[in-house]
Amino acid sequence: SKIRFLCLDCVSNSSILYVRVIRLSRVLSMSRKVSLAVISCILTSFVSLRQRILSAVQKNATRGDPRSVIRAIDQFCSQKEWAMNVGNEKGCILDSVVSEVNPATVLELGTYCGYSTVRIASLLPPYAKFITLEFNPDFAAVARQVIAWAGLEDKVKIKPCLVEGASSDWIPKIKEQFGIKTFDLVFLDHWKEHYLSDTKLMEECGLLRKGSVLLADNVICPGAPDYVEYVRSSPRYKSHYFRSHLEYTKAEENLWYLGIIE
């Protein structure tokens, strides 16, 4: 009888890194040319990270085994390089939500390299429809290969199985393009400043119903304060606070469970 929201907290690697480099360049009064060179170097390193994640999967995971793909990525990110996947601890929360809801329709906003896509798809019933949306075509290209290595192409088979583009462009077209009336489960893990506008857009487009579950990552750090304020101030929502850890670290993070009570 409720639309439920589960909000997880972690750090968005690329956006924070980009902002910190810009601020550092200002503090050091670096020239525009040098500043852009530093930023380009760091972002190039970030770009190659996704390729190293893919290589780790292809080297260490068994083709057709989704759990071995997850283990390979977790091992790489915990032992070698941190990446902005949801991570194993919060991934287990995601698994439990998917298993509890047993959704027939799922929307993921923010595919990144396909980590959470694999976790979700591996737990879906065979009749489920799963759309995962990624704005960055380079991330999407790697995610497709990770999904394929896990042997889950058929479980994200609504063509295009992995949609590229802006969430604000695609959300209004979902009903017409994919024949989905409402979503049982939505996982928000894209740009945090879009959480509120995309949630409102899904509400306006009638894609949420009583009983729909929304799982939202990063609401505290780097944060989606307008989203949190919206759900906390509305009489339709209630919230429950609990803790977990930043992915692949021991840093304690704040989590929120948020729900609509219509």
mmCIF file of N, CA and C in Angstrom, residues 127-220:
data_model
loop_
_atom_site.group_PDB
_atom_site.id
_atom_site.type_symbol
_atom_site.label_atom_id
_atom_site.label_comp_id
_atom_site.label_asym_id
_atom_site.label_seq_id
_atom_site.Cartn_x
_atom_site.Cartn_y
_atom_site.Cartn_z
ATOM 1 N N TYR A 127 10.218 -13.502 -16.439
ATOM 2 C CA TYR A 127 9.240 -12.682 -17.147
ATOM 3 C C TYR A 127 9.473 -11.182 -16.932
ATOM 4 N N ALA A 128 10.476 -10.811 -16.152
ATOM 5 C CA ALA A 128 10.682 -9.409 -15.790
ATOM 6 C C ALA A 128 11.162 -8.577 -16.974
ATOM 7 N N LYS A 129 10.833 -7.300 -16.945
ATOM 8 C CA LYS A 129 11.316 -6.315 -17.915
ATOM 9 C C LYS A 129 12.234 -5.346 -17.181
ATOM 10 N N PHE A 130 13.421 -5.166 -17.737
ATOM 11 C CA PHE A 130 14.463 -4.396 -17.064
ATOM 12 C C PHE A 130 15.056 -3.384 -18.037
ATOM 13 N N ILE A 131 14.911 -2.099 -17.709
ATOM 14 C CA ILE A 131 15.536 -1.023 -18.481
ATOM 15 C C ILE A 131 16.625 -0.399 -17.618
ATOM 16 N N THR A 132 17.827 -0.298 -18.164
ATOM 17 C CA THR A 132 18.901 0.402 -17.471
ATOM 18 C C THR A 132 19.363 1.547 -18.364
ATOM 19 N N LEU A 133 19.466 2.726 -17.793
ATOM 20 C CA LEU A 133 19.698 3.955 -18.550
ATOM 21 C C LEU A 133 21.037 4.578 -18.170
ATOM 22 N N GLU A 134 21.868 4.832 -19.172
ATOM 23 C CA GLU A 134 23.184 5.444 -18.943
ATOM 24 C C GLU A 134 23.390 6.613 -19.895
ATOM 25 N N PHE A 135 23.751 7.763 -19.349
ATOM 26 C CA PHE A 135 23.962 8.963 -20.150
ATOM 27 C C PHE A 135 25.276 8.908 -20.934
ATOM 28 N N ASN A 136 26.317 8.327 -20.323
ATOM 29 C CA ASN A 136 27.652 8.319 -20.915
ATOM 30 C C ASN A 136 27.822 7.115 -21.841
ATOM 31 N N PRO A 137 28.021 7.325 -23.145
ATOM 32 C CA PRO A 137 28.132 6.197 -24.078
ATOM 33 C C PRO A 137 29.358 5.330 -23.837
ATOM 34 N N ASP A 138 30.424 5.903 -23.291
ATOM 35 C CA ASP A 138 31.620 5.113 -22.993
ATOM 36 C C ASP A 138 31.372 4.146 -21.837
ATOM 37 N N PHE A 139 30.670 4.628 -20.807
ATOM 38 C CA PHE A 139 30.287 3.730 -19.717
ATOM 39 C C PHE A 139 29.374 2.628 -20.246
ATOM 40 N N ALA A 140 28.422 3.020 -21.090
ATOM 41 C CA ALA A 140 27.457 2.057 -21.624
ATOM 42 C C ALA A 140 28.158 0.961 -22.419
ATOM 43 N N ALA A 141 29.194 1.326 -23.172
ATOM 44 C CA ALA A 141 29.919 0.349 -23.979
ATOM 45 C C ALA A 141 30.576 -0.709 -23.104
ATOM 46 N N VAL A 142 31.186 -0.279 -21.997
ATOM 47 C CA VAL A 142 31.803 -1.221 -21.066
ATOM 48 C C VAL A 142 30.737 -2.048 -20.368
ATOM 49 N N ALA A 143 29.656 -1.399 -19.951
ATOM 50 C CA ALA A 143 28.581 -2.112 -19.250
ATOM 51 C C ALA A 143 28.003 -3.237 -20.098
ATOM 52 N N ARG A 144 27.835 -2.982 -21.384
ATOM 53 C CA ARG A 144 27.309 -4.023 -22.274
ATOM 54 C C ARG A 144 28.209 -5.264 -22.270
ATOM 55 N N GLN A 145 29.522 -5.026 -22.255
ATOM 56 C CA GLN A 145 30.454 -6.149 -22.261
ATOM 57 C C GLN A 145 30.445 -6.893 -20.917
ATOM 58 N N VAL A 146 30.300 -6.151 -19.830
ATOM 59 C CA VAL A 146 30.218 -6.773 -18.511
ATOM 60 C C VAL A 146 28.939 -7.607 -18.403
ATOM 61 N N ILE A 147 27.820 -7.054 -18.861
ATOM 62 C CA ILE A 147 26.536 -7.766 -18.837
ATOM 63 C C ILE A 147 26.615 -9.027 -19.691
ATOM 64 N N ALA A 148 27.239 -8.897 -20.860
ATOM 65 C CA ALA A 148 27.375 -10.050 -21.750
ATOM 66 C C ALA A 148 28.246 -11.127 -21.123
ATOM 67 N N TRP A 149 29.342 -10.717 -20.465
ATOM 68 C CA TRP A 149 30.230 -11.689 -19.828
ATOM 69 C C TRP A 149 29.491 -12.444 -18.726
ATOM 70 N N ALA A 150 28.571 -11.751 -18.048
ATOM 71 C CA ALA A 150 27.786 -12.393 -16.992
ATOM 72 C C ALA A 150 26.703 -13.306 -17.561
ATOM 73 N N GLY A 151 26.481 -13.233 -18.871
ATOM 74 C CA GLY A 151 25.480 -14.079 -19.499
ATOM 75 C C GLY A 151 24.060 -13.619 -19.265
ATOM 76 N N LEU A 152 23.883 -12.297 -19.092
ATOM 77 C CA LEU A 152 22.571 -11.777 -18.709
ATOM 78 C C LEU A 152 21.919 -10.934 -19.802
ATOM 79 N N GLU A 153 22.402 -11.034 -21.027
ATOM 80 C CA GLU A 153 21.843 -10.199 -22.101
ATOM 81 C C GLU A 153 20.330 -10.378 -22.227
ATOM 82 N N ASP A 154 19.860 -11.612 -22.089
ATOM 83 C CA ASP A 154 18.435 -11.886 -22.280
ATOM 84 C C ASP A 154 17.575 -11.285 -21.182
ATOM 85 N N LYS A 155 18.173 -11.011 -20.015
ATOM 86 C CA LYS A 155 17.392 -10.459 -18.920
ATOM 87 C C LYS A 155 17.296 -8.944 -18.981
ATOM 88 N N VAL A 156 18.036 -8.333 -19.872
ATOM 89 C CA VAL A 156 17.864 -6.900 -20.114
ATOM 90 C C VAL A 156 17.584 -6.748 -21.605
ATOM 91 N N LYS A 157 16.595 -7.500 -22.083
ATOM 92 C CA LYS A 157 16.373 -7.704 -23.514
ATOM 93 C C LYS A 157 15.353 -6.740 -24.108
ATOM 94 N N ILE A 158 14.763 -5.857 -23.291
ATOM 95 C CA ILE A 158 13.861 -4.864 -23.867
ATOM 96 C C ILE A 158 14.707 -3.965 -24.748
ATOM 97 N N LYS A 159 14.539 -4.038 -26.040
ATOM 98 C CA LYS A 159 15.438 -3.321 -26.938
ATOM 99 C C LYS A 159 15.101 -1.836 -26.990
ATOM 100 N N PRO A 160 16.106 -0.906 -26.864
ATOM 101 C CA PRO A 160 17.478 -1.265 -26.517
ATOM 102 C C PRO A 160 17.594 -1.671 -25.058
ATOM 103 N N CYS A 161 18.249 -2.793 -24.785
ATOM 104 C CA CYS A 161 18.337 -3.317 -23.419
ATOM 105 C C CYS A 161 19.003 -2.319 -22.488
ATOM 106 N N LEU A 162 20.036 -1.645 -22.993
ATOM 107 C CA LEU A 162 20.692 -0.599 -22.229
ATOM 108 C C LEU A 162 20.503 0.690 -23.014
ATOM 109 N N VAL A 163 19.723 1.594 -22.476
ATOM 110 C CA VAL A 163 19.353 2.821 -23.180
ATOM 111 C C VAL A 163 20.379 3.913 -22.885
ATOM 112 N N GLU A 164 20.844 4.568 -23.931
ATOM 113 C CA GLU A 164 21.778 5.676 -23.781
ATOM 114 C C GLU A 164 21.044 6.999 -23.954
ATOM 115 N N GLY A 165 21.308 7.925 -23.043
ATOM 116 C CA GLY A 165 20.699 9.240 -23.157
ATOM 117 C C GLY A 165 20.355 9.817 -21.802
ATOM 118 N N ALA A 166 19.767 11.000 -21.809
ATOM 119 C CA ALA A 166 19.408 11.703 -20.580
ATOM 120 C C ALA A 166 18.121 11.139 -20.003
ATOM 121 N N SER A 167 18.092 10.980 -18.699
ATOM 122 C CA SER A 167 16.900 10.447 -18.036
ATOM 123 C C SER A 167 15.686 11.335 -18.266
ATOM 124 N N SER A 168 15.909 12.652 -18.300
ATOM 125 C CA SER A 168 14.784 13.571 -18.502
ATOM 126 C C SER A 168 14.171 13.426 -19.887
ATOM 127 N N ASP A 169 14.962 12.954 -20.845
ATOM 128 C CA ASP A 169 14.447 12.716 -22.193
ATOM 129 C C ASP A 169 13.712 11.386 -22.294
ATOM 130 N N TRP A 170 14.212 10.381 -21.587
ATOM 131 C CA TRP A 170 13.674 9.033 -21.751
ATOM 132 C C TRP A 170 12.482 8.719 -20.857
ATOM 133 N N ILE A 171 12.450 9.273 -19.653
ATOM 134 C CA ILE A 171 11.361 8.949 -18.731
ATOM 135 C C ILE A 171 9.987 9.222 -19.342
ATOM 136 N N PRO A 172 9.761 10.364 -20.005
ATOM 137 C CA PRO A 172 8.433 10.599 -20.597
ATOM 138 C C PRO A 172 8.092 9.653 -21.746
ATOM 139 N N LYS A 173 9.100 8.971 -22.317
ATOM 140 C CA LYS A 173 8.865 8.106 -23.474
ATOM 141 C C LYS A 173 8.773 6.623 -23.118
ATOM 142 N N ILE A 174 8.966 6.301 -21.841
ATOM 143 C CA ILE A 174 9.065 4.890 -21.462
ATOM 144 C C ILE A 174 7.780 4.122 -21.749
ATOM 145 N N LYS A 175 6.651 4.691 -21.400
ATOM 146 C CA LYS A 175 5.386 3.976 -21.616
ATOM 147 C C LYS A 175 5.185 3.651 -23.088
ATOM 148 N N GLU A 176 5.430 4.634 -23.933
ATOM 149 C CA GLU A 176 5.215 4.445 -25.360
ATOM 150 C C GLU A 176 6.268 3.539 -25.987
ATOM 151 N N GLN A 177 7.529 3.738 -25.610
ATOM 152 C CA GLN A 177 8.632 3.009 -26.230
ATOM 153 C C GLN A 177 8.709 1.556 -25.780
ATOM 154 N N PHE A 178 8.398 1.300 -24.502
ATOM 155 C CA PHE A 178 8.622 -0.033 -23.955
ATOM 156 C C PHE A 178 7.347 -0.738 -23.475
ATOM 157 N N GLY A 179 6.220 -0.048 -23.520
ATOM 158 C CA GLY A 179 4.971 -0.674 -23.122
ATOM 159 C C GLY A 179 4.882 -0.991 -21.641
ATOM 160 N N ILE A 180 5.604 -0.227 -20.824
ATOM 161 C CA ILE A 180 5.576 -0.430 -19.369
ATOM 162 C C ILE A 180 4.663 0.620 -18.739
ATOM 163 N N LYS A 181 3.715 0.165 -17.945
ATOM 164 C CA LYS A 181 2.783 1.101 -17.309
ATOM 165 C C LYS A 181 3.387 1.726 -16.058
ATOM 166 N N THR A 182 3.901 0.882 -15.172
ATOM 167 C CA THR A 182 4.528 1.361 -13.936
ATOM 168 C C THR A 182 5.726 0.473 -13.603
ATOM 169 N N PHE A 183 6.587 0.981 -12.740
ATOM 170 C CA PHE A 183 7.749 0.212 -12.297
ATOM 171 C C PHE A 183 7.539 -0.304 -10.875
ATOM 172 N N ASP A 184 7.884 -1.573 -10.693
ATOM 173 C CA ASP A 184 7.860 -2.146 -9.352
ATOM 174 C C ASP A 184 9.082 -1.700 -8.557
ATOM 175 N N LEU A 185 10.204 -1.528 -9.262
ATOM 176 C CA LEU A 185 11.456 -1.150 -8.611
ATOM 177 C C LEU A 185 12.207 -0.157 -9.480
ATOM 178 N N VAL A 186 12.700 0.921 -8.850
ATOM 179 C CA VAL A 186 13.553 1.906 -9.524
ATOM 180 C C VAL A 186 14.808 2.082 -8.685
ATOM 181 N N PHE A 187 15.974 1.962 -9.317
ATOM 182 C CA PHE A 187 17.247 2.193 -8.641
ATOM 183 C C PHE A 187 17.871 3.458 -9.200
ATOM 184 N N LEU A 188 18.019 4.498 -8.345
ATOM 185 C CA LEU A 188 18.598 5.773 -8.747
ATOM 186 C C LEU A 188 20.058 5.828 -8.329
ATOM 187 N N ASP A 189 20.945 5.902 -9.307
ATOM 188 C CA ASP A 189 22.368 5.966 -9.013
ATOM 189 C C ASP A 189 23.083 6.749 -10.112
ATOM 190 N N HIS A 190 22.427 7.818 -10.594
ATOM 191 C CA HIS A 190 23.016 8.646 -11.644
ATOM 192 C C HIS A 190 23.416 9.985 -11.042
ATOM 193 N N TRP A 191 23.275 11.082 -11.795
ATOM 194 C CA TRP A 191 23.644 12.394 -11.266
ATOM 195 C C TRP A 191 22.699 12.783 -10.142
ATOM 196 N N LYS A 192 23.266 13.140 -8.991
ATOM 197 C CA LYS A 192 22.468 13.357 -7.783
ATOM 198 C C LYS A 192 21.537 14.559 -7.909
ATOM 199 N N GLU A 193 21.959 15.560 -8.696
ATOM 200 C CA GLU A 193 21.103 16.735 -8.866
ATOM 201 C C GLU A 193 19.862 16.425 -9.693
ATOM 202 N N HIS A 194 19.804 15.240 -10.279
ATOM 203 C CA HIS A 194 18.635 14.841 -11.063
ATOM 204 C C HIS A 194 17.671 13.946 -10.282
ATOM 205 N N TYR A 195 18.051 13.564 -9.063
ATOM 206 C CA TYR A 195 17.186 12.661 -8.289
ATOM 207 C C TYR A 195 15.785 13.245 -8.104
ATOM 208 N N LEU A 196 15.718 14.483 -7.647
ATOM 209 C CA LEU A 196 14.423 15.087 -7.360
ATOM 210 C C LEU A 196 13.626 15.303 -8.632
ATOM 211 N N SER A 197 14.235 15.915 -9.634
ATOM 212 C CA SER A 197 13.498 16.204 -10.868
ATOM 213 C C SER A 197 13.046 14.914 -11.552
ATOM 214 N N ASP A 198 13.878 13.876 -11.528
ATOM 215 C CA ASP A 198 13.488 12.621 -12.168
ATOM 216 C C ASP A 198 12.407 11.891 -11.383
ATOM 217 N N THR A 199 12.458 11.990 -10.052
ATOM 218 C CA THR A 199 11.397 11.389 -9.239
ATOM 219 C C THR A 199 10.069 12.076 -9.516
ATOM 220 N N LYS A 200 10.093 13.409 -9.544
ATOM 221 C CA LYS A 200 8.859 14.146 -9.855
ATOM 222 C C LYS A 200 8.373 13.826 -11.266
ATOM 223 N N LEU A 201 9.314 13.678 -12.197
ATOM 224 C CA LEU A 201 8.945 13.367 -13.575
ATOM 225 C C LEU A 201 8.311 11.983 -13.664
ATOM 226 N N MET A 202 8.858 11.020 -12.922
ATOM 227 C CA MET A 202 8.251 9.692 -12.904
ATOM 228 C C MET A 202 6.856 9.730 -12.296
ATOM 229 N N GLU A 203 6.684 10.547 -11.276
ATOM 230 C CA GLU A 203 5.354 10.717 -10.676
ATOM 231 C C GLU A 203 4.390 11.319 -11.693
ATOM 232 N N GLU A 204 4.832 12.375 -12.378
ATOM 233 C CA GLU A 204 3.975 13.055 -13.358
ATOM 234 C C GLU A 204 3.606 12.144 -14.522
ATOM 235 N N CYS A 205 4.538 11.271 -14.898
ATOM 236 C CA CYS A 205 4.301 10.364 -16.029
ATOM 237 C C CYS A 205 3.547 9.108 -15.624
ATOM 238 N N GLY A 206 3.202 9.001 -14.342
ATOM 239 C CA GLY A 206 2.429 7.857 -13.875
ATOM 240 C C GLY A 206 3.200 6.551 -13.862
ATOM 241 N N LEU A 207 4.529 6.628 -13.701
ATOM 242 C CA LEU A 207 5.350 5.425 -13.718
ATOM 243 C C LEU A 207 5.504 4.797 -12.336
ATOM 244 N N LEU A 208 5.036 5.483 -11.299
ATOM 245 C CA LEU A 208 5.077 4.952 -9.949
ATOM 246 C C LEU A 208 3.669 4.660 -9.471
ATOM 247 N N ARG A 209 3.532 3.613 -8.680
ATOM 248 C CA ARG A 209 2.231 3.200 -8.164
ATOM 249 C C ARG A 209 2.377 2.886 -6.675
ATOM 250 N N LYS A 210 1.276 2.641 -6.017
ATOM 251 C CA LYS A 210 1.337 2.179 -4.639
ATOM 252 C C LYS A 210 2.066 0.844 -4.607
ATOM 253 N N GLY A 211 3.078 0.765 -3.770
ATOM 254 C CA GLY A 211 3.869 -0.447 -3.685
ATOM 255 C C GLY A 211 5.169 -0.393 -4.458
ATOM 256 N N SER A 212 5.340 0.614 -5.334
ATOM 257 C CA SER A 212 6.611 0.758 -6.042
ATOM 258 C C SER A 212 7.734 1.042 -5.044
ATOM 259 N N VAL A 213 8.918 0.523 -5.313
ATOM 260 C CA VAL A 213 10.075 0.717 -4.439
ATOM 261 C C VAL A 213 11.137 1.506 -5.190
ATOM 262 N N LEU A 214 11.630 2.580 -4.570
ATOM 263 C CA LEU A 214 12.729 3.366 -5.130
ATOM 264 C C LEU A 214 13.935 3.233 -4.221
ATOM 265 N N LEU A 215 15.045 2.817 -4.797
ATOM 266 C CA LEU A 215 16.296 2.660 -4.071
ATOM 267 C C LEU A 215 17.245 3.729 -4.571
ATOM 268 N N ALA A 216 17.683 4.633 -3.689
ATOM 269 C CA ALA A 216 18.484 5.783 -4.115
ATOM 270 C C ALA A 216 19.830 5.802 -3.417
ATOM 271 N N ASP A 217 20.904 5.863 -4.189
ATOM 272 C CA ASP A 217 22.262 5.902 -3.653
ATOM 273 C C ASP A 217 22.767 7.340 -3.635
ATOM 274 N N ASN A 218 23.769 7.613 -2.772
ATOM 275 C CA ASN A 218 24.478 8.904 -2.745
ATOM 276 C C ASN A 218 23.663 10.079 -2.226
ATOM 277 N N VAL A 219 22.649 9.868 -1.429
ATOM 278 C CA VAL A 219 21.809 10.996 -1.017
ATOM 279 C C VAL A 219 22.450 11.876 0.056
ATOM 280 N N ILE A 220 23.480 11.342 0.757
ATOM 281 C CA ILE A 220 24.146 12.129 1.789
ATOM 282 C C ILE A 220 25.479 12.668 1.291
#
